[in-house]
Every structure is written in C-alpha cells, then in structure tokens.
Coordinates of C-alpha atoms and ligand atoms in Angstrom, one line a residue:
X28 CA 0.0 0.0 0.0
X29 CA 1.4 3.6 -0.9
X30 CA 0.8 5.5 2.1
X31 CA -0.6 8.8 1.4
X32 CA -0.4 12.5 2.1
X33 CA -3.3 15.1 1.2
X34 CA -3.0 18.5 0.9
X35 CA -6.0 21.0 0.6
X36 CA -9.4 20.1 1.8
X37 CA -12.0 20.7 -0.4
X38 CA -14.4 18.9 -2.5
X39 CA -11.4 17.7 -5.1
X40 CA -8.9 16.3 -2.3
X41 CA -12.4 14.2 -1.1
X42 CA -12.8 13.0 -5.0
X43 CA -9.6 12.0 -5.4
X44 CA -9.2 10.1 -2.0
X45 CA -12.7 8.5 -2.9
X46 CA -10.4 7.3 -6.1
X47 CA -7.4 6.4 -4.3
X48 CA -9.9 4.1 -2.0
X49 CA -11.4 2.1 -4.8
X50 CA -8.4 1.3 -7.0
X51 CA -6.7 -0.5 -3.3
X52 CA -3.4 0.8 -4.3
X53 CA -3.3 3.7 -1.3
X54 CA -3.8 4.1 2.4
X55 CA -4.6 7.4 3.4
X56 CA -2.6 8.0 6.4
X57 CA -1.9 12.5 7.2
X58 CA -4.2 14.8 6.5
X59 CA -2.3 18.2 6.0
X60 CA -4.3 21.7 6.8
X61 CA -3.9 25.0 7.7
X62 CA -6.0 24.7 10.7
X63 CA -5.8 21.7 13.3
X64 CA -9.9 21.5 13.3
X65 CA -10.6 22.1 9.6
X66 CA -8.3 19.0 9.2
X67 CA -10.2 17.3 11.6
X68 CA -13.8 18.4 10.1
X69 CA -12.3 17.2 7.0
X70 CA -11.2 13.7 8.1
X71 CA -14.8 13.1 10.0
X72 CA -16.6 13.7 6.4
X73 CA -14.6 10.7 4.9
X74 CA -16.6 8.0 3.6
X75 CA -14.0 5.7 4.7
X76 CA -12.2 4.7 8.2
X77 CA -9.9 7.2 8.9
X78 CA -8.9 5.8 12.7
X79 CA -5.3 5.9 12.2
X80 CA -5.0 8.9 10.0
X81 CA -3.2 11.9 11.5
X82 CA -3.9 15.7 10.9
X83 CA -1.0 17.7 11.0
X84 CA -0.4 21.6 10.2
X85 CA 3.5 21.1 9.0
X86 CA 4.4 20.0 6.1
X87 CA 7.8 19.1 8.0
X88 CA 5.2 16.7 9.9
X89 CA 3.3 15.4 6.5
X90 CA 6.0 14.7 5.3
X91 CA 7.7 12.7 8.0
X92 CA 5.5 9.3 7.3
X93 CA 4.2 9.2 3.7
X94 CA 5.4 7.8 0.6
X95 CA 3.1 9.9 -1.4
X96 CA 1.7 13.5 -1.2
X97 CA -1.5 14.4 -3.4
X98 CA -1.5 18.2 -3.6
X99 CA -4.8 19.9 -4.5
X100 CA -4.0 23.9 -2.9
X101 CA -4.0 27.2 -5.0
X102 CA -2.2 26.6 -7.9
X103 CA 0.6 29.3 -7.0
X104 CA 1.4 26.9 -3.8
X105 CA 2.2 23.7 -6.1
X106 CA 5.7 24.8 -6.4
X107 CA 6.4 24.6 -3.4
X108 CA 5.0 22.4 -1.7
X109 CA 6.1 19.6 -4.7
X110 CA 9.7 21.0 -4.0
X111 CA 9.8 20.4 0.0
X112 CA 8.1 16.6 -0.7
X113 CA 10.6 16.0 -3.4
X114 CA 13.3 17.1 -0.6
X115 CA 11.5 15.0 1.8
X116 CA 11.6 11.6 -0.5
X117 CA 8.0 12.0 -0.9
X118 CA 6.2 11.7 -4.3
X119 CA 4.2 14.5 -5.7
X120 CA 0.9 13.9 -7.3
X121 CA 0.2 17.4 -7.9
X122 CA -3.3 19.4 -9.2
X123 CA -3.6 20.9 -12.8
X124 CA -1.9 22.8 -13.6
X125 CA 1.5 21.6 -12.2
X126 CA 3.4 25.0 -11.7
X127 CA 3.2 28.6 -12.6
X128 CA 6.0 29.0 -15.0
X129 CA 8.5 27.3 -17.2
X130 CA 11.2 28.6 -14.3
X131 CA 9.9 26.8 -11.5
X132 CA 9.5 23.5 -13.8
X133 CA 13.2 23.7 -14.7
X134 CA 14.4 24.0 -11.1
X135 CA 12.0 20.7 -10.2
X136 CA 13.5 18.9 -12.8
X137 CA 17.2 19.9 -11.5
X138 CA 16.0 18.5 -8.2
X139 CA 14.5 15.4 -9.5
X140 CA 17.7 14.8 -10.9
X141 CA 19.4 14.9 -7.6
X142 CA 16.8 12.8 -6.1
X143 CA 16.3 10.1 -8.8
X144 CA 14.1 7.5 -6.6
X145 CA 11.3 10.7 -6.5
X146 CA 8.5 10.5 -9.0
X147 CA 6.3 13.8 -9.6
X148 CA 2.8 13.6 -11.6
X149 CA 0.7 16.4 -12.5
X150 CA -3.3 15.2 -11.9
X151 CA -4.7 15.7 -15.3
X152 CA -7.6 13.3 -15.2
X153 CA -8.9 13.5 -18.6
X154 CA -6.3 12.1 -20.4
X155 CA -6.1 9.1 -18.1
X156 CA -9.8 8.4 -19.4
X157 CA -10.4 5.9 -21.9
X158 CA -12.8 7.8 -23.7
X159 CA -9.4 10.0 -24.0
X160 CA -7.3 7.5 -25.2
X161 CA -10.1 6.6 -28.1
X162 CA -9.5 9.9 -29.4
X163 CA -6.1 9.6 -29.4
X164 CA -6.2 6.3 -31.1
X165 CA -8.6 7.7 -33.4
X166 CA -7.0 10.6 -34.5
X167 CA -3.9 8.8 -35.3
X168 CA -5.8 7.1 -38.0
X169 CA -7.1 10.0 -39.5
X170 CA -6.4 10.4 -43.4
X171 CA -5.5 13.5 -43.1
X172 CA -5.3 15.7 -39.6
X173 CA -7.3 19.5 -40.0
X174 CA -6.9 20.6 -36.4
X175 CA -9.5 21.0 -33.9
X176 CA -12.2 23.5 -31.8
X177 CA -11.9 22.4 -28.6
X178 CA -14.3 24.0 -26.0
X179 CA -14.2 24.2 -21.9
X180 CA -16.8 26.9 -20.5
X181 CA -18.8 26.6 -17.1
X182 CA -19.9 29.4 -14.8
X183 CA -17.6 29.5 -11.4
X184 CA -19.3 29.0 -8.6
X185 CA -16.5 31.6 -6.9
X186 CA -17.7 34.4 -9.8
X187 CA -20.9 35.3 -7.7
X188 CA -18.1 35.8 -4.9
X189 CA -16.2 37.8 -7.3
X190 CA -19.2 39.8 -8.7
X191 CA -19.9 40.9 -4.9
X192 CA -16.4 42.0 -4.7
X193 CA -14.3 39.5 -3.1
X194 CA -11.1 38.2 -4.9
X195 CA -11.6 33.7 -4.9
X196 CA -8.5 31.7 -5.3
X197 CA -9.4 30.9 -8.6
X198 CA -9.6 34.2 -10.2
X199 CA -6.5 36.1 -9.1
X200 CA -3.2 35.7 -10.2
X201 CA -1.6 35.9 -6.9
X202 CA -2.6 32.4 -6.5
X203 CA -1.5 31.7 -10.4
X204 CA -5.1 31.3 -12.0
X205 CA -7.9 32.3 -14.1
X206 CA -9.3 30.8 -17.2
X207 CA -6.8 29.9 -18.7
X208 CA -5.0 28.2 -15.7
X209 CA -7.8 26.7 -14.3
X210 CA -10.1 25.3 -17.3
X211 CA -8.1 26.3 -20.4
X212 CA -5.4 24.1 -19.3
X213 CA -7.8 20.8 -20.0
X214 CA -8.3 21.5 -23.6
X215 CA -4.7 22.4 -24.2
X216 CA -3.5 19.4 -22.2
X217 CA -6.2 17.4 -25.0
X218 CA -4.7 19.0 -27.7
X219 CA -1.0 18.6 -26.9
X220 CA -1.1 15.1 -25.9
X221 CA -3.0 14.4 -29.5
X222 CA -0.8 16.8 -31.8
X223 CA 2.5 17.2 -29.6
X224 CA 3.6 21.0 -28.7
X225 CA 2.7 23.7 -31.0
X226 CA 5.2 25.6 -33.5
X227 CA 3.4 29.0 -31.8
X228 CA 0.4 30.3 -30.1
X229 CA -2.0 33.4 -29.5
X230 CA -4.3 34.1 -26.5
X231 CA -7.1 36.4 -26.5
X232 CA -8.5 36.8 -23.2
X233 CA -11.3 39.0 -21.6
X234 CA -9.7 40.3 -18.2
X235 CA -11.8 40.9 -15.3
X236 CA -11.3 44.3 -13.2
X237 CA -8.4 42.5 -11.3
X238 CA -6.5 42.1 -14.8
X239 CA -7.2 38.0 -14.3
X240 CA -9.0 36.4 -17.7
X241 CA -12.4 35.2 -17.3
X242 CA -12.5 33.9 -19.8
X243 CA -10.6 33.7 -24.0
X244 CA -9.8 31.9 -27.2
X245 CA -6.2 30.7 -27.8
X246 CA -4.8 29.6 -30.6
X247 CA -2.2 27.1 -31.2
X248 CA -0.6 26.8 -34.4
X249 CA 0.9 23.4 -36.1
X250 CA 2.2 22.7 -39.5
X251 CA -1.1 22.5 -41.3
X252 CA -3.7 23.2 -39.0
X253 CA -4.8 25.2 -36.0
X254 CA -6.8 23.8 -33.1
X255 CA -8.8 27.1 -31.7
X256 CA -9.3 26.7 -27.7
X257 CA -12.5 28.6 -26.1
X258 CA -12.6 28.3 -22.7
X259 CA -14.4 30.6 -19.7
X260 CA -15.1 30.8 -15.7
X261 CA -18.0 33.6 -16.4
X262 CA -20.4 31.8 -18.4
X263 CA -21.5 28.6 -19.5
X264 CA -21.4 26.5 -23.1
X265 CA -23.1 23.7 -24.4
X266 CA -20.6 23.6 -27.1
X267 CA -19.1 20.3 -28.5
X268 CA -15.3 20.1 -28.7
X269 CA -14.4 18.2 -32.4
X270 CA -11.5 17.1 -34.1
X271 CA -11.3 17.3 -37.7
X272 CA -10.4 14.8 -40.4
X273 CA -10.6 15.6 -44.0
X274 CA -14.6 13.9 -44.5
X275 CA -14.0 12.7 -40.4
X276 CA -15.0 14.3 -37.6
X277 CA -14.7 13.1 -33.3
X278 CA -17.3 14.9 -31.5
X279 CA -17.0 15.5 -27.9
X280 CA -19.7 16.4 -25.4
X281 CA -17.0 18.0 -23.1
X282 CA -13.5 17.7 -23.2
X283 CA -13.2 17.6 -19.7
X284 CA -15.4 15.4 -18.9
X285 CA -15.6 13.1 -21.9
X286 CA -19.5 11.6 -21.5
X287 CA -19.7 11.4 -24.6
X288 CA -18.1 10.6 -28.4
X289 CA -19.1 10.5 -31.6
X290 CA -17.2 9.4 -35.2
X291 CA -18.7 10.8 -38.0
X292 CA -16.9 8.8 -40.5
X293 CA -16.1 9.9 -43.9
X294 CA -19.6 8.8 -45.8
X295 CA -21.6 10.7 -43.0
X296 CA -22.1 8.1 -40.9
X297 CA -22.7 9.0 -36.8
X298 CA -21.5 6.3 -34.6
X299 CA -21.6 6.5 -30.7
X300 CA -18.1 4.8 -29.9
X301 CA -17.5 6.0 -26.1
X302 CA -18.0 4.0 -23.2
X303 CA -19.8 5.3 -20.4
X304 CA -17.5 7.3 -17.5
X305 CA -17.1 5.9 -14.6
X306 CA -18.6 7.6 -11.1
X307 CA -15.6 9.1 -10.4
X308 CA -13.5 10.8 -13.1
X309 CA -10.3 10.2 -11.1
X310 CA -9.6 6.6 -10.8
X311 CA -7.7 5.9 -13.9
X312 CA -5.5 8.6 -13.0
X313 CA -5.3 7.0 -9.3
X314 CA -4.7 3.7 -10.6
X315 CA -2.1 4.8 -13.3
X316 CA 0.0 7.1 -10.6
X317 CA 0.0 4.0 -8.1
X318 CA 1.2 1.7 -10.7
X319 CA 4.5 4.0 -11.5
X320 CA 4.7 4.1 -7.9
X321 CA 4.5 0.8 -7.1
X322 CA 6.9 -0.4 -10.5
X323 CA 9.0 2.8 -11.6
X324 CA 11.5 0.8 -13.6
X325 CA 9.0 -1.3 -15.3
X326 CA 6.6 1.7 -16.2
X327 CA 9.9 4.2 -16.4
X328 CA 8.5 5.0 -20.0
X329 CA 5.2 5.9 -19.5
X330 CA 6.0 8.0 -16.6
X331 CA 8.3 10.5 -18.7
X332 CA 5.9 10.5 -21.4
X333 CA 3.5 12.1 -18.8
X334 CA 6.4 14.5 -17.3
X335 CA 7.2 15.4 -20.5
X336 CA 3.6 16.2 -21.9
X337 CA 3.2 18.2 -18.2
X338 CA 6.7 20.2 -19.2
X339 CA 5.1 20.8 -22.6
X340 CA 1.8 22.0 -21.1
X341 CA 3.6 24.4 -19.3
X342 CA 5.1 25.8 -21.7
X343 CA 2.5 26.5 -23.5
X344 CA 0.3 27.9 -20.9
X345 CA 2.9 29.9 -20.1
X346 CA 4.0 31.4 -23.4
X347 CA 0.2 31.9 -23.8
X348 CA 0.0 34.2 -20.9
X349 CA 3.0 36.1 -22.4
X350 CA 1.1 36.5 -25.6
X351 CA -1.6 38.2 -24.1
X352 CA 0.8 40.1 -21.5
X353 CA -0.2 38.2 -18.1
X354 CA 1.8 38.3 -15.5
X355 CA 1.8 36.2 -12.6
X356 CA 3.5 37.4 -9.4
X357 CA 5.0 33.9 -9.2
X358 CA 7.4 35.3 -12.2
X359 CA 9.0 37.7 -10.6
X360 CA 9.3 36.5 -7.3
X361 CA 13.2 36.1 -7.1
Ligands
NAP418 N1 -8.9 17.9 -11.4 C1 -10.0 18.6 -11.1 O1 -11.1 18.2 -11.5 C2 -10.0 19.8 -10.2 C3 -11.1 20.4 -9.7 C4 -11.0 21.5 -8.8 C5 -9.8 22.0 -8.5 N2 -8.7 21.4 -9.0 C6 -7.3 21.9 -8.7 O2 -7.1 21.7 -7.3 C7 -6.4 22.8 -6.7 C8 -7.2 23.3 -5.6 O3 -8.3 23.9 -6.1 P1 -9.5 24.4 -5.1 O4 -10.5 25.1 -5.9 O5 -9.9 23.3 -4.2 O6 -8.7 25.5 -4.2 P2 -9.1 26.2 -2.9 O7 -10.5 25.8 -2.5 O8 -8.9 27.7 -3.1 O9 -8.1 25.7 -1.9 C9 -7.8 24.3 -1.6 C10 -7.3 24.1 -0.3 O10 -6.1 24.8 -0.1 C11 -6.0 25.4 1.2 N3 -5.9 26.8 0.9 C12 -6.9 27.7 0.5 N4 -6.4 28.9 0.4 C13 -5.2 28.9 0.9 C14 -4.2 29.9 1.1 N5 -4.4 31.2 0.8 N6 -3.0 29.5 1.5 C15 -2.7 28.2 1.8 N7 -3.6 27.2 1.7 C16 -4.8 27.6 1.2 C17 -7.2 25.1 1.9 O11 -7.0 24.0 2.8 P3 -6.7 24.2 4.4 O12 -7.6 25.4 4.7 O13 -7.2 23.0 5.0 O14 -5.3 24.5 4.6 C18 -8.2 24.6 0.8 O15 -9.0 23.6 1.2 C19 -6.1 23.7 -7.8 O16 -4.8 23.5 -8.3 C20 -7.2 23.4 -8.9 O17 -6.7 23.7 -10.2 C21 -8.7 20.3 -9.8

C-alpha cells in the first residue's frame, strides 16, 4: 500500500481520496491543513475509516510518514510544496496545472535529478480516461489531420463571490489562476497530448477588473492546421469540442469530462463509440499514478511521457499568458 499525504481540503482532495480508495493501491494516512480543526472536520466527512490517519499543520510533519503527497491547494502553492516533498523523499501527485512557470519546472526537474528515486505527476484526469485514449487512437488514423475546436466553459461557482467584490482563489493571479490556468489548461492538455507541442500560439483573453482572464480563445498553431481553444469561468457552453479529419469528424460532449463521443466517419455516418465514464473521473489517473509508484522501472516510459507532456503543457500555458501580456507574481518573485 502507498501511504498517502493530502493537501488542501476541499471537495477535489475528497474525490480523489474516494479514487485512491477504490483502486486498493493507497492508504490514506496524514491529513495536511492549515487549521488543526478544519483537518479534523475534513477527516470526520470521509466515507471511509480514517482511525489511524493523522492531521497535522507542518508539512515538516506530513512529510515525515508518507510515501506519497496528493497536492490539491492554489495553484501558486504547487511549487512549493512539490519542491519540500521532493526534498523530503516523498512523491508528488500534484493538481492541474503543475506549476506557474516554465522557471519553476526547470528547477524541479534539476531536483528530481538529484533525487532520482522521486517520481512527480501532474493530476490531469482527462487524459487518463479511456474515452481519451479513443480519441487519441482515433485521431492517429485519420487520413488526413485538419486541427481541432476544442471547447471548456462553465460558470464558477466563486464568480458570484467575485461579482460581490471578493477576490476567490481561482480568479487572481496571486494564486497563479484564471481561465486559462484553471479550465483552459484541460483542452490544451487534450490537444497537446494528441498533436504534440505547438510551433506557436496566441491568447485572446477577456480580463476581469483585477486584470485575471475570465474567460478567452487561444490559438495554437501546427504545421497545417490550428486547433482554436475557447474556454471561460464567467459563463456557460453547451458547445461540443471536435477534431477534424478531412470527411472525419470526433465529437466530444465535453472535453473535460468526456460523457460522450461521436465518429462521424467519412460517408456521413454518426457512430456512438465512447464507453460510459465511470462515477468518479479520477480513478484511472489514481490507478495509473500508483502503478508508476509501485513499478517505476518497469513503467519508467510511461511516466516520462506524462512528465514530459506536463513540461510541454507548461510551456504552453505559459508562453500563452505572455502573448496576451499576463503576468503572474510567481514570475518575478526572485
Ligand atoms: N482535477 C479537477 O477536477 C480539479 C477540480 C477542482 C480543483 N482542481 C485543482 O485543485 C487545486 C485546488 O483547487 P480548489 O478550488 O480546491 O482550491 P481552494 O478551495 O482555493 O483551496 C484548496 C485548499 O487549499 C488550502 N488553501 C486555500 N487557500 C489557501 C491559502 N491562501 N494559503 C494556503 N492554503 C490555502 C485550503 O486547505 P486548508 O484550509 O485546509 O489548509 C483549501 O481547502 C487547484 O490547483 C485546482 O486547479 C482540480
């Protein structure tokens, strides 16, 4: 059993222990919090027997008796608190998206170097889906390969907050977010793991008063084709995501979410080809961290393939932000 850290308490730490349970691979066994009882309230509202898990308010003390940390705080905090687990021997499965900046990635990857047992994931659940992997496979046999619109929109629950005046998490870039850090970073996570990195990109963003985007289109550019990315936190779509072929065409109810796919097939044809998701969107991603863990030389492949799509993803959101002149304060902080 991987024993296992948390950090954050909120709805998505709860999901992704409820994973962790079912695939039998993890034992949750600290509970990490700011606050003593809020650690404590969390732990009580487990499904599950928490009798021998600990709350602690160190990460000193988290990361003392764990062999994994799952990390699900502001995304500006990944960094680190990915670097003092890495330090600590710990493995870091850590929230979309990873880290702020292409800066603080390289100086994770200079400390994984020096501490080579270490594994680090970034939590993308999507693309552990296999609803994701059809498309993948899919795509790959595609006559010819015309780009995509891929679409991730929903209304914030934290924008009412916002519209009364308060500054969420989740739409400031103190704490590294926005649209594009929070939900743009799905679709371009879709579209890189299909097409590989771009050869450049464009981001046109609405910014809200406190110069975070709401919501934008990006653009990234390939030999050949574009795929056009429209993503938002201050409204909803019922927009399809698609994937073009030359007569071919994958439709996707959400890219995110992946309920459902469609191949329209090159005489016009409309087949349903998805399976139905499972309850919980993070299992596959549980299971597939757990197995690195638990066989890092056998699955040493897979695992960089997923660092290095992370790295790229990065990039990419970072050289978006630069397009469209976003700064984060987590750029300039040395
Ligand atoms: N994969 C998915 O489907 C999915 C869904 C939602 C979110 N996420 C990701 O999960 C991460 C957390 O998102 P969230 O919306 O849950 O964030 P959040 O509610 O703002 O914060 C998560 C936790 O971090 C701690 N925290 C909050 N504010 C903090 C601060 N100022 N300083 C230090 N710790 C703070 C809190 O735990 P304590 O008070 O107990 O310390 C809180 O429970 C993000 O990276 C987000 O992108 C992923």
């Amino acid at each position: 059993m991987i024993k296992l850290g948390i950090i954050g308490t909120s709805w998505i730490t709860a999901m992704f222990l409820d994973a962790a349970v079912q695939t039998k691979a993890y034992e949750l066994t600290t509970v990490y919090s700011r606050s003593q009882e809020k650690g404590q309230k969390f732990l009580s509202s487990l499904a599950f027997n928490t009798e021998n898990v600990d709350v602690v308010t160190t990460l000193s003390d988290l990361y003392q008796n764990v062999d994994a940390v799952y990390i699900a705080s502001p995304n500006a905090l990944h960094f680190e608190q990915a670097k003092v687990a890495i330090q600590s021997g710990v493995h870091a499965i850590v929230e979309k998206p990873l880290f702020s900046n292409p800066a603080e990635f390289k100086q994770i990857e200079n400390l994984l170097a020096t501490h080579p047992d270490v594994l680090l994931f970034e939590a993308a659940r999507h693309v552990h889906q296999p609803n994701f992997k059809l498309i993948q496979s899919i795509v790959k046999k595609m006559p010819k390969l015309q780009g995509a619109t891929l679409v991730y929109q929903k209304y914030s629950s934290r924008y009412d907050a916002y519209l009364a005046g308060e500054e969420p998490n989740v739409l400031t870039k103190k704490y590294s977010a926005g649209a594009l850090y929070d939900l743009g970073v799905y679709p371009i996570y879709a579209a890189l793991a299909i097409y590989g990195a771009p050869n450049a990109v464009q981001y046109l963003p609405t910014l809200l008063r406190n110069g975070v985007d709401g919501n934008g289109v990006a653009n990234l550019f390939y030999s050949g084709f574009n795929v056009t990315v429209i993503f938002g936190k201050t409204s909803n779509s019922y927009l399809s995501s698609e994937f073009y072929g030359l007569k071919d065409t994958i439709s996707v109810s959400n890219i995110a979410e992946l309920e459902s796919v469609i191949y329209h097939d090159s005489a016009g044809q409309v087949n349903s080809v998805g399976a139905k998701p499972e309850n919980n969107p993070m299992v596959r991603e549980a299971q597939d961290f757990a197995n690195i863990i638990n066989d890092p030389i056998e699955n040493h492949a897979e695992y960089n393939q997923w660092l290095q799509l992370a790295k790229q993803v990065n990039q990419t959101l970072f050289d978006l932000r630069q397009s469209a002149e976003i700064e984060f304060p987590a750029d300039i902080k040395e």
